Short mmCIF file of C-alpha atoms in Angstrom, two decimals:
data_model
loop_
_atom_site.label_atom_id
_atom_site.label_comp_id
_atom_site.label_asym_id
_atom_site.label_seq_id
_atom_site.Cartn_x
_atom_site.Cartn_y
_atom_site.Cartn_z
CA MET A 661 28.48 18.00 6.96
CA SER A 662 28.71 14.80 6.56
CA PHE A 663 25.52 12.49 5.93
CA LYS A 664 24.55 9.39 8.92
CA ARG A 665 24.60 6.13 7.93
CA VAL A 666 20.77 5.11 6.55
CA VAL A 667 19.86 1.10 7.85
CA VAL A 668 16.45 -0.71 7.71
CA THR A 669 15.78 -1.60 10.85
CA GLY A 670 12.00 -3.35 10.79
CA LEU A 671 9.71 -4.90 8.07
CA GLY A 672 6.02 -5.71 8.50
CA SER A 673 3.72 -6.20 4.94
CA VAL A 674 0.54 -7.62 3.98
CA THR A 675 -0.18 -8.93 1.18
CA PRO A 676 -1.62 -11.26 -1.58
CA ILE A 677 0.32 -14.56 -0.42
CA GLY A 678 1.03 -14.12 2.41
CA ASN A 679 0.00 -11.08 5.39
CA THR A 680 3.06 -11.17 7.17
CA VAL A 681 6.72 -10.16 6.18
CA ALA A 682 7.09 -14.30 6.94
CA GLU A 683 4.34 -16.01 5.46
CA MET A 684 4.48 -13.56 2.10
CA TRP A 685 8.74 -14.61 1.56
CA GLN A 686 7.69 -18.60 2.89
CA ASN A 687 5.39 -17.86 -0.01
CA LEU A 688 7.99 -16.08 -2.49
CA LEU A 689 10.10 -18.73 -2.23
CA ALA A 690 7.34 -21.37 -2.67
CA GLY A 691 6.94 -19.46 -5.45
CA VAL A 692 2.70 -19.71 -5.62
CA SER A 693 0.92 -17.37 -7.17
CA GLY A 694 -1.94 -14.89 -4.73
CA ALA A 695 -3.76 -14.33 -8.31
CA GLY A 696 -7.51 -15.70 -7.78
CA PRO A 697 -11.12 -14.87 -9.32
CA ILE A 698 -11.86 -10.89 -8.56
CA SER A 699 -14.43 -11.40 -4.89
CA HIS A 700 -13.89 -7.92 -4.24
CA PHE A 701 -17.46 -7.28 -6.37
CA ASP A 702 -19.38 -8.35 -8.91
CA HIS A 703 -17.15 -8.23 -11.91
CA SER A 704 -19.39 -10.27 -14.53
CA LYS A 705 -19.34 -7.71 -16.73
CA HIS A 706 -15.55 -6.89 -16.79
CA LYS A 707 -12.73 -7.68 -19.21
CA VAL A 708 -10.72 -8.82 -16.81
CA HIS A 709 -12.56 -11.64 -14.11
CA PHE A 710 -9.12 -12.46 -12.02
CA ALA A 711 -6.48 -10.11 -9.08
CA CYS A 712 -4.20 -11.00 -6.22
CA GLU A 713 -6.64 -10.24 -2.98
CA VAL A 714 -4.91 -10.56 0.27
CA LYS A 715 -6.40 -13.68 1.94
CA ASN A 716 -8.17 -15.01 4.75
CA TYR A 717 -8.29 -10.96 5.94
CA ASN A 718 -11.17 -9.88 8.66
CA PRO A 719 -11.24 -6.70 9.26
CA ALA A 720 -12.29 -7.31 13.15
CA ASP A 721 -9.62 -8.78 13.31
CA TYR A 722 -6.90 -6.68 13.77
CA PHE A 723 -9.39 -3.07 14.10
CA GLU A 724 -13.21 -2.04 16.41
CA LYS A 725 -15.93 -2.69 14.94
CA LYS A 726 -16.25 1.62 14.83
CA GLU A 727 -12.94 2.31 13.73
CA ILE A 728 -13.65 0.01 10.63
CA ARG A 729 -15.94 1.28 9.04
CA LYS A 730 -13.21 4.61 9.53
CA LEU A 731 -11.14 2.78 7.57
CA ASP A 732 -10.58 2.67 3.89
CA PRO A 733 -9.32 -1.24 3.32
CA SER A 734 -5.93 1.09 1.74
CA VAL A 735 -5.38 2.36 5.60
CA GLN A 736 -6.48 -1.34 7.42
CA PHE A 737 -3.74 -2.80 5.31
CA ALA A 738 -1.14 0.29 6.20
CA LYS A 739 -1.93 -0.18 10.17
CA ILE A 740 -1.56 -3.57 9.98
CA ALA A 741 1.58 -3.39 8.42
CA ALA A 742 2.94 -0.46 10.49
CA ARG A 743 2.12 -1.92 13.04
CA GLU A 744 4.27 -5.46 12.59
CA CYS A 745 6.58 -3.38 11.21
CA MET A 746 7.05 -1.01 14.69
CA ALA A 747 7.34 -4.43 16.51
CA ASP A 748 10.38 -5.74 14.51
CA SER A 749 11.75 -3.25 14.44
CA GLY A 750 11.61 -3.39 18.96
CA LEU A 751 12.06 -0.03 18.73
CA ASP A 752 10.61 1.46 22.12
CA LEU A 753 8.86 4.70 21.88
CA ASP A 754 9.39 5.77 25.67
CA SER A 755 12.84 6.37 24.68
CA VAL A 756 13.23 8.51 21.32
CA ASP A 757 12.07 11.92 20.64
CA ARG A 758 9.36 11.08 18.93
CA ASN A 759 9.30 14.47 17.48
CA LYS A 760 12.25 13.49 14.98
CA ILE A 761 10.69 10.23 13.63
CA GLY A 762 7.50 10.74 11.03
CA VAL A 763 5.70 8.81 8.19
CA ILE A 764 5.26 8.29 4.75
CA ILE A 765 3.04 6.30 3.84
CA SER A 766 1.83 6.47 0.67
CA SER A 767 -0.50 6.01 -1.73
CA GLY A 768 -1.09 5.80 -5.46
CA ILE A 769 -4.95 5.82 -5.70
CA GLY A 770 -6.00 6.45 -2.14
CA GLY A 771 -9.33 5.40 -1.04
CA LEU A 772 -10.70 3.79 -3.90
CA ALA A 773 -13.62 1.81 -3.35
CA SER A 774 -14.29 4.01 -0.48
CA PHE A 775 -14.76 6.91 -3.33
CA GLU A 776 -17.01 4.58 -6.12
CA ASP A 777 -19.02 3.52 -3.33
CA GLU A 778 -20.31 6.47 -2.19
CA ILE A 779 -19.89 8.55 -5.33
CA GLY A 780 -21.92 5.40 -6.91
CA ASP A 781 -24.45 5.50 -4.76
CA PHE A 782 -24.82 9.68 -4.94
CA TYR A 783 -25.54 9.30 -8.50
CA ALA A 784 -27.66 6.40 -8.00
CA SER A 785 -30.13 8.44 -5.95
CA GLN A 786 -33.54 10.16 -7.39
CA ASP A 787 -33.31 13.10 -5.75
CA ARG A 788 -29.10 13.90 -6.13
CA VAL A 789 -28.87 15.12 -2.74
CA PRO A 790 -25.10 15.07 -1.65
CA ARG A 791 -25.21 12.17 1.58
CA PHE A 792 -21.71 12.03 2.08
CA SER A 793 -20.19 10.75 5.77
CA PRO A 794 -18.13 12.70 7.21
CA ASN A 795 -15.74 10.37 6.56
CA PHE A 796 -15.13 10.33 3.52
CA VAL A 797 -12.96 12.87 2.62
CA PRO A 798 -9.92 11.69 4.95
CA LYS A 799 -11.21 8.46 3.55
CA ILE A 800 -9.55 8.57 -0.13
CA LEU A 801 -6.54 11.35 0.56
CA CYS A 802 -3.68 9.30 -0.27
CA ASN A 803 -1.60 10.37 2.36
CA ILE A 804 -3.72 9.52 5.10
CA ALA A 805 -2.48 6.44 5.71
CA SER A 806 0.75 8.87 7.26
CA GLY A 807 -1.77 10.25 9.92
CA HIS A 808 -3.36 7.13 10.41
CA VAL A 809 -0.12 5.94 11.05
CA SER A 810 1.26 8.66 12.95
CA ILE A 811 -1.28 8.61 15.89
CA GLU A 812 -1.42 5.25 15.86
CA PHE A 813 1.70 5.18 17.38
CA GLY A 814 2.03 8.73 18.56
CA LEU A 815 4.44 9.88 15.56
CA ARG A 816 5.07 13.64 15.72
CA GLY A 817 8.29 14.16 12.78
CA PRO A 818 7.62 15.14 9.10
CA ASN A 819 4.44 13.06 7.77
CA PHE A 820 3.06 12.63 4.44
CA GLY A 821 3.19 10.91 1.43
CA ALA A 822 4.59 10.80 -1.83
CA ILE A 823 2.83 10.34 -4.72
CA SER A 824 4.14 8.72 -7.99
CA ALA A 825 1.41 6.48 -8.62
CA CYS A 826 3.63 2.99 -8.90
CA ALA A 827 6.51 4.56 -7.50
CA SER A 828 4.93 6.35 -4.72
CA SER A 829 6.12 4.05 -2.48
CA ALA A 830 9.86 3.79 -3.78
CA ASN A 831 10.15 7.15 -3.65
CA ALA A 832 8.20 7.41 -0.03
CA ILE A 833 11.44 5.51 1.75
CA GLY A 834 14.21 8.27 -0.38
CA THR A 835 12.84 11.26 0.78
CA ALA A 836 12.47 9.68 3.68
CA TYR A 837 15.97 7.77 3.69
CA ASP A 838 16.74 11.79 2.93
CA MET A 839 15.29 13.07 5.57
CA ILE A 840 17.36 10.71 7.53
CA ARG A 841 20.66 12.15 5.78
CA ILE A 842 20.50 15.35 6.67
CA GLY A 843 19.40 15.12 10.32
CA ARG A 844 15.57 16.83 9.72
CA ALA A 845 13.99 13.25 11.34
CA THR A 846 16.44 10.21 13.43
CA ALA A 847 13.90 7.19 11.82
CA MET A 848 11.03 7.04 9.72
CA VAL A 849 8.29 4.55 9.49
CA VAL A 850 7.40 4.63 4.86
CA GLY A 851 6.26 2.46 3.21
CA GLY A 852 2.94 2.26 1.13
CA THR A 853 -0.56 0.93 0.67
CA GLU A 854 -2.81 0.35 -1.93
CA ALA A 855 -6.33 -1.54 -2.21
CA ALA A 856 -8.04 -0.39 -5.33
CA ILE A 857 -10.05 -4.25 -6.98
CA THR A 858 -12.38 -2.33 -7.79
CA PRO A 859 -14.24 -2.28 -10.18
CA GLY A 860 -13.86 1.56 -11.20
CA SER A 861 -9.61 -0.04 -11.30
CA ILE A 862 -10.00 -2.92 -12.62
CA GLY A 863 -12.68 -1.50 -15.43
CA GLY A 864 -10.41 2.01 -16.24
CA PHE A 865 -6.59 -0.40 -16.28
CA GLY A 866 -8.31 -3.07 -18.62
CA VAL A 867 -9.26 -0.41 -21.17
CA MET A 868 -6.67 0.66 -21.39
CA ARG A 869 -4.92 -2.51 -22.11
CA ALA A 870 -2.56 -2.10 -18.65
CA LEU A 871 -3.99 -5.58 -17.35
CA SER A 872 -3.80 -9.21 -18.20
CA THR A 873 -7.14 -10.59 -19.46
CA ASN A 874 -5.59 -14.31 -19.34
CA ASN A 875 -8.92 -14.96 -17.43
CA ASP A 876 -8.49 -18.81 -18.09
CA GLU A 877 -4.85 -19.09 -16.76
CA TYR A 878 -5.30 -16.13 -14.02
CA GLN A 879 -2.76 -18.01 -11.58
CA THR A 880 0.29 -17.53 -15.06
CA ALA A 881 -1.15 -14.31 -15.98
CA SER A 882 1.49 -12.40 -14.19
CA ARG A 883 4.96 -13.99 -16.68
CA ALA A 884 7.15 -11.23 -16.24
CA PHE A 885 9.79 -11.43 -19.43
CA SER A 886 7.47 -14.30 -21.27
CA GLY A 887 7.06 -13.96 -24.71
CA SER A 888 2.70 -14.33 -24.21
CA ARG A 889 2.77 -11.28 -21.07
CA ASP A 890 0.08 -10.06 -21.92
CA GLY A 891 -0.35 -7.44 -18.94
CA PHE A 892 0.02 -6.91 -15.37
CA VAL A 893 -2.41 -8.20 -12.57
CA MET A 894 -3.42 -5.45 -10.35
CA GLY A 895 -2.78 -6.69 -6.24
CA GLU A 896 -3.94 -4.92 -3.07
CA GLY A 897 -1.38 -4.68 0.35
CA SER A 898 0.71 -2.97 1.88
CA GLY A 899 4.39 -2.93 2.78
CA CYS A 900 5.93 -0.90 5.80
CA LEU A 901 9.40 -0.49 6.72
CA LEU A 902 10.74 1.49 10.37
CA ILE A 903 14.26 3.47 8.45
CA GLU A 904 16.59 4.57 10.68
CA ASP A 905 19.82 6.94 11.58
CA LEU A 906 22.48 4.87 11.80
CA ASP A 907 23.48 5.77 15.03
CA HIS A 908 20.28 5.53 16.52
CA ALA A 909 20.04 1.45 15.57
CA ILE A 910 23.18 1.53 16.25
CA LYS A 911 22.16 3.24 20.29
CA ARG A 912 19.24 1.37 21.23
CA GLY A 913 20.78 -2.63 19.71
CA ALA A 914 18.10 -2.48 17.31
CA LYS A 915 18.92 -5.77 14.35
CA ILE A 916 20.35 -4.40 10.90
CA TYR A 917 18.60 -6.04 8.27
CA ALA A 918 20.69 -3.65 5.92
CA GLU A 919 21.46 -0.90 4.77
CA ILE A 920 20.32 1.84 1.97
CA ILE A 921 22.77 2.87 -0.13
CA GLY A 922 22.15 5.08 -3.26
CA TYR A 923 18.01 6.67 -4.09
CA GLY A 924 17.61 7.34 -7.92
CA ALA A 925 15.24 9.76 -9.42
CA SER A 926 14.35 10.75 -12.60
CA SER A 927 11.26 11.36 -15.16
CA ASP A 928 11.13 9.38 -18.37
CA SER A 929 9.40 13.41 -20.14
CA TYR A 930 8.35 11.19 -22.74
CA HIS A 931 5.13 9.43 -22.24
CA LEU A 932 2.15 9.75 -19.76
CA THR A 933 2.00 6.25 -19.70
CA ALA A 934 3.67 4.99 -22.08
CA PRO A 935 7.28 3.72 -21.22
CA HIS A 936 10.25 5.15 -23.06
CA PRO A 937 11.54 3.09 -26.18
CA GLU A 938 15.31 3.07 -24.87
CA GLY A 939 13.70 3.27 -21.36
CA ALA A 940 16.45 6.42 -20.75
CA GLY A 941 14.29 7.20 -17.22
CA ALA A 942 14.69 3.86 -16.42
CA ILE A 943 18.68 4.18 -17.15
CA LEU A 944 18.54 7.45 -15.40
CA ALA A 945 17.01 6.44 -11.78
CA MET A 946 19.46 3.61 -11.77
CA GLN A 947 22.81 4.75 -12.57
CA ASN A 948 21.56 8.29 -9.76
CA ALA A 949 21.68 5.25 -7.39
CA ILE A 950 24.16 3.16 -8.42
CA ASP A 951 26.45 6.87 -8.72
CA GLU A 952 25.05 8.11 -5.15
CA ALA A 953 25.43 5.13 -3.48
CA GLY A 954 29.46 5.40 -4.71
CA ILE A 955 29.08 1.76 -5.88
CA ASN A 956 30.01 0.16 -9.18
CA PRO A 957 27.28 -0.99 -11.65
CA SER A 958 29.05 -4.79 -11.23
CA ASP A 959 28.62 -4.50 -7.15
CA ILE A 960 25.12 -5.66 -7.30
CA ASP A 961 24.08 -8.75 -7.39
CA TYR A 962 20.27 -8.81 -8.24
CA ILE A 963 17.92 -6.75 -9.52
CA ASN A 964 14.48 -6.71 -8.35
CA ALA A 965 13.47 -5.74 -11.09
CA HIS A 966 9.88 -3.15 -12.19
CA GLY A 967 9.21 -6.17 -14.43
CA THR A 968 4.92 -6.52 -13.99
CA SER A 969 4.40 -8.29 -16.87
CA THR A 970 2.64 -5.73 -19.81
CA PRO A 971 4.41 -5.70 -23.34
CA MET A 972 6.71 -2.69 -23.56
CA GLY A 973 7.26 -2.18 -19.65
CA ASP A 974 9.54 -5.61 -19.14
CA ILE A 975 11.42 -4.94 -22.45
CA CYS A 976 12.24 -1.04 -21.63
CA GLU A 977 12.87 -2.37 -18.56
CA ILE A 978 15.31 -4.93 -19.64
CA LYS A 979 17.36 -2.23 -22.62
CA ALA A 980 17.97 -0.78 -19.40
CA ILE A 981 19.24 -2.88 -17.08
CA LYS A 982 21.23 -3.61 -20.88
CA SER A 983 22.69 -0.31 -20.72
CA VAL A 984 23.55 0.23 -17.29
CA PHE A 985 25.25 -3.42 -16.53
CA GLY A 986 26.58 -3.30 -19.73
CA GLU A 987 28.75 -7.02 -19.53
CA HIS A 988 27.37 -7.91 -15.68
CA ALA A 989 23.52 -8.51 -16.71
CA TYR A 990 24.82 -11.23 -17.65
CA ASN A 991 26.22 -12.19 -14.00
CA LEU A 992 23.35 -10.17 -11.99
CA ASN A 993 19.84 -12.31 -11.23
CA ILE A 994 17.38 -10.82 -12.00
CA SER A 995 12.92 -10.93 -9.95
CA SER A 996 9.93 -10.49 -11.25
CA THR A 997 7.83 -10.49 -7.59
CA LYS A 998 5.48 -9.52 -9.41
CA THR A 999 4.52 -12.50 -11.12
CA MET A 1000 3.72 -13.96 -7.90
CA THR A 1001 2.27 -11.06 -5.50
CA GLY A 1002 0.71 -9.25 -8.64
CA HIS A 1003 0.56 -5.13 -8.81
CA LEU A 1004 0.93 -3.48 -5.86
CA LEU A 1005 0.79 -0.04 -7.16
CA GLY A 1006 1.96 2.30 -4.85
CA ALA A 1007 2.47 -0.05 -3.08
CA SER A 1008 5.06 -1.97 -4.93
CA GLY A 1009 8.12 -0.13 -4.38
CA ALA A 1010 7.93 -1.03 -0.87
CA LEU A 1011 6.76 -4.53 -0.58
CA GLU A 1012 9.54 -5.46 -3.53
CA SER A 1013 12.40 -3.38 -0.94
CA ILE A 1014 11.50 -5.18 1.81
CA ILE A 1015 11.65 -9.09 -0.59
CA SER A 1016 15.12 -6.39 -1.25
CA VAL A 1017 16.51 -6.74 2.33
CA LYS A 1018 14.89 -10.14 2.77
CA ALA A 1019 17.07 -11.34 0.40
CA ILE A 1020 19.76 -9.79 1.14
CA GLU A 1021 19.49 -11.19 4.89
CA ASN A 1022 18.21 -14.47 3.47
CA ASN A 1023 21.05 -14.49 0.37
CA ILE A 1024 18.08 -16.20 -1.70
CA VAL A 1025 16.82 -14.96 -4.84
CA PRO A 1026 13.51 -14.67 -5.38
CA PRO A 1027 11.97 -16.31 -8.67
CA THR A 1028 9.90 -15.70 -11.08
CA ILE A 1029 7.47 -17.66 -11.77
CA ASN A 1030 5.45 -18.41 -14.38
CA HIS A 1031 7.74 -18.93 -17.42
CA ARG A 1032 8.54 -21.56 -19.44
CA GLU A 1033 10.81 -22.70 -22.05
CA ASP A 1034 8.49 -22.26 -24.86
CA ASP A 1035 7.33 -19.24 -23.92
CA LEU A 1036 9.76 -16.89 -25.19
CA ASP A 1037 9.84 -13.16 -26.39
CA PRO A 1038 12.78 -12.74 -29.66
CA ASN A 1039 13.52 -9.02 -27.76
CA ILE A 1040 14.78 -10.78 -25.09
CA ASP A 1041 18.04 -11.60 -24.34
CA TYR A 1042 17.61 -14.53 -22.58
CA LYS A 1043 21.13 -14.93 -21.24
CA MET A 1044 20.63 -13.37 -19.45
CA ASN A 1045 19.23 -14.64 -15.73
CA PHE A 1046 15.68 -13.95 -14.85
CA THR A 1047 15.86 -16.16 -11.86
CA PHE A 1048 12.55 -18.09 -13.60
CA ASN A 1049 10.96 -20.73 -11.74
CA LYS A 1050 12.86 -21.65 -8.29
CA ALA A 1051 14.34 -19.09 -6.07
CA GLN A 1052 18.24 -19.31 -6.19
CA GLU A 1053 21.12 -18.97 -3.73
CA ARG A 1054 23.45 -17.22 -4.28
CA LYS A 1055 25.32 -14.12 -2.21
CA ILE A 1056 23.83 -10.83 -2.14
CA ASP A 1057 25.34 -8.01 -0.92
CA ILE A 1058 23.73 -5.31 -2.73
CA ALA A 1059 20.21 -5.32 -4.57
CA LEU A 1060 18.59 -2.91 -6.28
CA SER A 1061 14.43 -2.08 -6.64
CA ASN A 1062 13.51 -0.49 -9.57
CA SER A 1063 9.81 1.06 -9.71
CA PHE A 1064 8.13 2.74 -12.19
CA GLY A 1065 4.88 4.31 -12.32
CA PHE A 1066 2.52 6.21 -15.06
CA GLY A 1067 4.16 9.41 -14.71
CA GLY A 1068 6.71 8.04 -15.86
CA GLN A 1069 8.19 8.84 -12.94
CA ASN A 1070 11.06 6.04 -11.46
CA ALA A 1071 12.49 5.77 -8.56
CA CYS A 1072 15.69 3.42 -8.06
CA LEU A 1073 16.92 2.43 -4.34
CA VAL A 1074 19.64 0.01 -3.91
CA PHE A 1075 20.42 -1.74 -0.45
CA LYS A 1076 23.48 -3.16 0.97
CA ARG A 1077 24.09 -5.91 3.62
CA TYR A 1078 25.24 -3.98 7.18
CA ALA A 1079 28.60 -3.81 7.72
CA GLU A 1080 30.57 -1.65 9.76
CA MET B 621 -44.29 6.18 16.94
CA SER B 622 -44.32 6.06 20.52
CA THR B 623 -41.09 7.49 22.42
CA ALA B 624 -40.11 3.64 23.67
CA GLU B 625 -40.35 2.97 20.54
CA VAL B 626 -38.15 5.58 19.26
CA GLU B 627 -35.74 4.96 22.39
CA GLU B 628 -35.01 1.33 20.84
CA LYS B 629 -34.35 3.30 16.88
CA VAL B 630 -32.22 5.27 18.46
CA LYS B 631 -29.72 2.87 21.01
CA ALA B 632 -29.03 0.76 18.24
CA ILE B 633 -28.04 3.56 15.98
CA ILE B 634 -25.42 4.39 18.50
CA VAL B 635 -24.41 1.17 19.34
CA GLU B 636 -23.68 0.42 15.73
CA LYS B 637 -21.83 3.51 14.95
CA LEU B 638 -20.35 3.79 17.99
CA GLY B 639 -18.99 0.25 19.01
CA VAL B 640 -20.22 1.02 22.41
CA GLU B 641 -22.48 -1.38 24.74
CA GLU B 642 -25.99 -1.28 24.65
CA SER B 643 -25.52 0.03 29.05
CA GLU B 644 -24.02 2.36 27.63
CA VAL B 645 -26.42 4.36 25.86
CA THR B 646 -28.84 6.20 29.02
CA ARG B 647 -30.13 9.58 28.02
CA GLU B 648 -28.16 11.32 30.43
CA ALA B 649 -24.53 10.37 28.46
CA SER B 650 -23.52 12.92 25.90
CA PHE B 651 -22.71 11.18 23.41
CA THR B 652 -18.88 13.24 22.96
CA ASN B 653 -18.18 13.24 27.15
CA ASP B 654 -19.44 9.51 27.25
CA LEU B 655 -20.45 7.41 24.57
CA GLY B 656 -16.17 7.63 22.79
CA ALA B 657 -18.15 10.86 19.57
CA ASP B 658 -15.41 12.68 17.58
CA SER B 659 -17.53 14.71 15.46
CA LEU B 660 -18.20 13.72 12.81
CA ASP B 661 -19.35 10.40 13.88
CA THR B 662 -21.58 13.43 15.77
CA VAL B 663 -21.98 14.34 12.14
CA GLU B 664 -22.23 10.66 11.17
CA LEU B 665 -24.92 9.89 14.01
CA ILE B 666 -26.82 13.42 13.09
CA MET B 667 -27.89 11.81 9.77
CA GLU B 668 -28.42 8.34 10.67
CA PHE B 669 -31.13 9.86 12.58
CA GLU B 670 -32.38 11.64 10.09
CA LYS B 671 -32.15 8.85 7.30
CA ALA B 672 -34.05 6.57 9.90
CA PHE B 673 -36.62 8.23 11.10
CA GLY B 674 -37.19 10.42 7.56
CA THR B 675 -36.39 13.25 8.85
CA GLU B 676 -34.29 16.35 8.93
CA ILE B 677 -32.24 18.27 11.69
CA PRO B 678 -32.13 21.01 10.31
CA GLU B 679 -27.86 22.25 11.62
CA ASP B 680 -29.12 24.82 14.21
CA LYS B 681 -30.77 22.62 15.92
CA ALA B 682 -27.95 19.00 15.54
CA GLU B 683 -25.94 21.36 17.60
CA SER B 684 -28.19 20.89 20.12
CA ILE B 685 -28.42 17.93 20.16
CA THR B 686 -25.90 16.18 22.07
CA THR B 687 -27.06 13.31 24.81
CA VAL B 688 -29.66 9.92 24.13
CA GLY B 689 -31.70 12.31 25.83
CA GLU B 690 -31.86 15.16 23.51
CA ALA B 691 -31.95 13.09 20.50
CA ILE B 692 -35.25 10.69 21.85
CA ASP B 693 -36.78 13.79 22.46
CA PHE B 694 -36.51 15.66 19.73
CA LEU B 695 -37.13 12.47 17.63
CA THR B 696 -40.57 11.66 18.59
CA ALA B 697 -41.35 14.89 18.31
CA ASN B 698 -40.37 15.53 14.47
CA ALA B 699 -40.14 12.18 13.02
CA LYS B 700 -42.05 12.18 9.41
#
C-alpha cells in the first residue's frame, strides 16, 4: 500500500497579535508582543495580572446574537479561524465529496469560561437548585469546536478532538495527516482552539508556577531561552489549516503552501507535568518525525520550538534538540514565537504549524523576542541560533514544529516546501 | 400581573433569546416552526420564563407550551 502525500492548502487564525493570518504574520516579523493586562475577569487577587488576549474582538462582527450565547469563546475563535482557512483554500464545497472531508479541531481545556461561569452560579446560589443552561454541556466539551465547524461547512468525514494538553492540535494535525495518507479522508480541517484566560486557569497554572509572574515587565515576560525567564504567558485564540491529499489538491488547482512529510508522537513516561530532564520524550518525537519524513536531521532549516519560557521546559527542549541534531544544532534556526503570541495551549501546535508553513513560504524565520544580551542562562548554549529579537531571512525548505503537553505527551510535525 | 404585562415580558424574552424581530413574535407563532428554536432553545426559554415570573413550570406542562400564546396564557394564570 502506498501512502498518499499530504499538503497544506488553507490557513486561518485568530491570535493575540492579529485576527487574521496576514496580520499575525506581519506582527510576528515585526516582533510585536501580544501581552497586556487581563481584561476578561477581575484578577486583583491573582498572582498573575497579564496575559496575551485576542484584541479588537467583537463577537457580533462574526455571529448572530442568538448564536453567541451558545458558543464558548473557544468555539467562536475556532469557527472564525476555520472560515478564514476554508476561504483561503478556495475549496468549492459543492464540487467535492464531503463524506470524505473531516474535522479535527482540538482544545486542551474546552469551554473553561462557560464551565466556570455556570458552576460558579450554581455554588453561589442559596438553594443549590441546579439551573444549568441547556447549552452548558455542549459549550464545555473539548471536541465541540469540530462539531460546530462540520455543521457550518457540511463536512461529514471523521470528526473529533485530539486531546493532549499543549500538544493537542499538533496531534490533531498528525492524526488527520495519517487519515489522508491511508485514504480515509481526502481533506481535513485541522487545528486547535483555546480561550482559557479565566480565574481558574490563571489561578491553576499560576499555583503550579507554570506562569510568569513578571507583572511589571509583562510585555517582555515571555522570554524563552533567556536567563530570567520565569514561566509562560497565557494566550488564547485558534489556528486552523486545511490539509489535503496532494492529488485532490492538484486536481482542483489549489494553492499549495507546503507538504507535511513527517509526524512523530511520543510520551515522556516520566512525570505528569515536569519535562523529562534529558528531554527523552522530545527526542523520541523529533526522531520519529524525522525518520518518517525520510530525511536527515541536517535537512531541517528551522525549528519552531515549543519554547514556552518556563525554566525547565526550555532547557530540556534544547538538550533534546542537541541530542537529535548534533553539530547541525548550531546551523539551524530556532525560535519561540510564544514570546509574541503567548502560549495558546491546545491551539499552539496548530498556530505554530501555520507559522512554520509561512516561514517556508516566505523564507523568513520569525524571532524569539524579549532577549537581552546580558540575560543569559548558564545551562543554555548560546552558540545555537535562537533568532533573538529580529526576524532572520533564510532559505527554509524544511521546518520542524515541536509541541509538548502536560501528561508528558509530545508531538512533532515536519513541513517541507512543496515540489513535484 | 395583567395579560398585557405578561405578553410584553414574554415577547422581550423571546426576542432576546431567539434573536428574532419583535414583529415575528405573534401569539400564534410556534417556537420551533416559526421562530427557529431547537430543542435546547425551547428548554432555555422555559427556564427564562420560570426565572422572570418566579414560577415553576412542570415538565409535562412545559411540553404543551409550544407557541407564544400558550406561554402567555400559562404565565398569566400562574405568575406570582
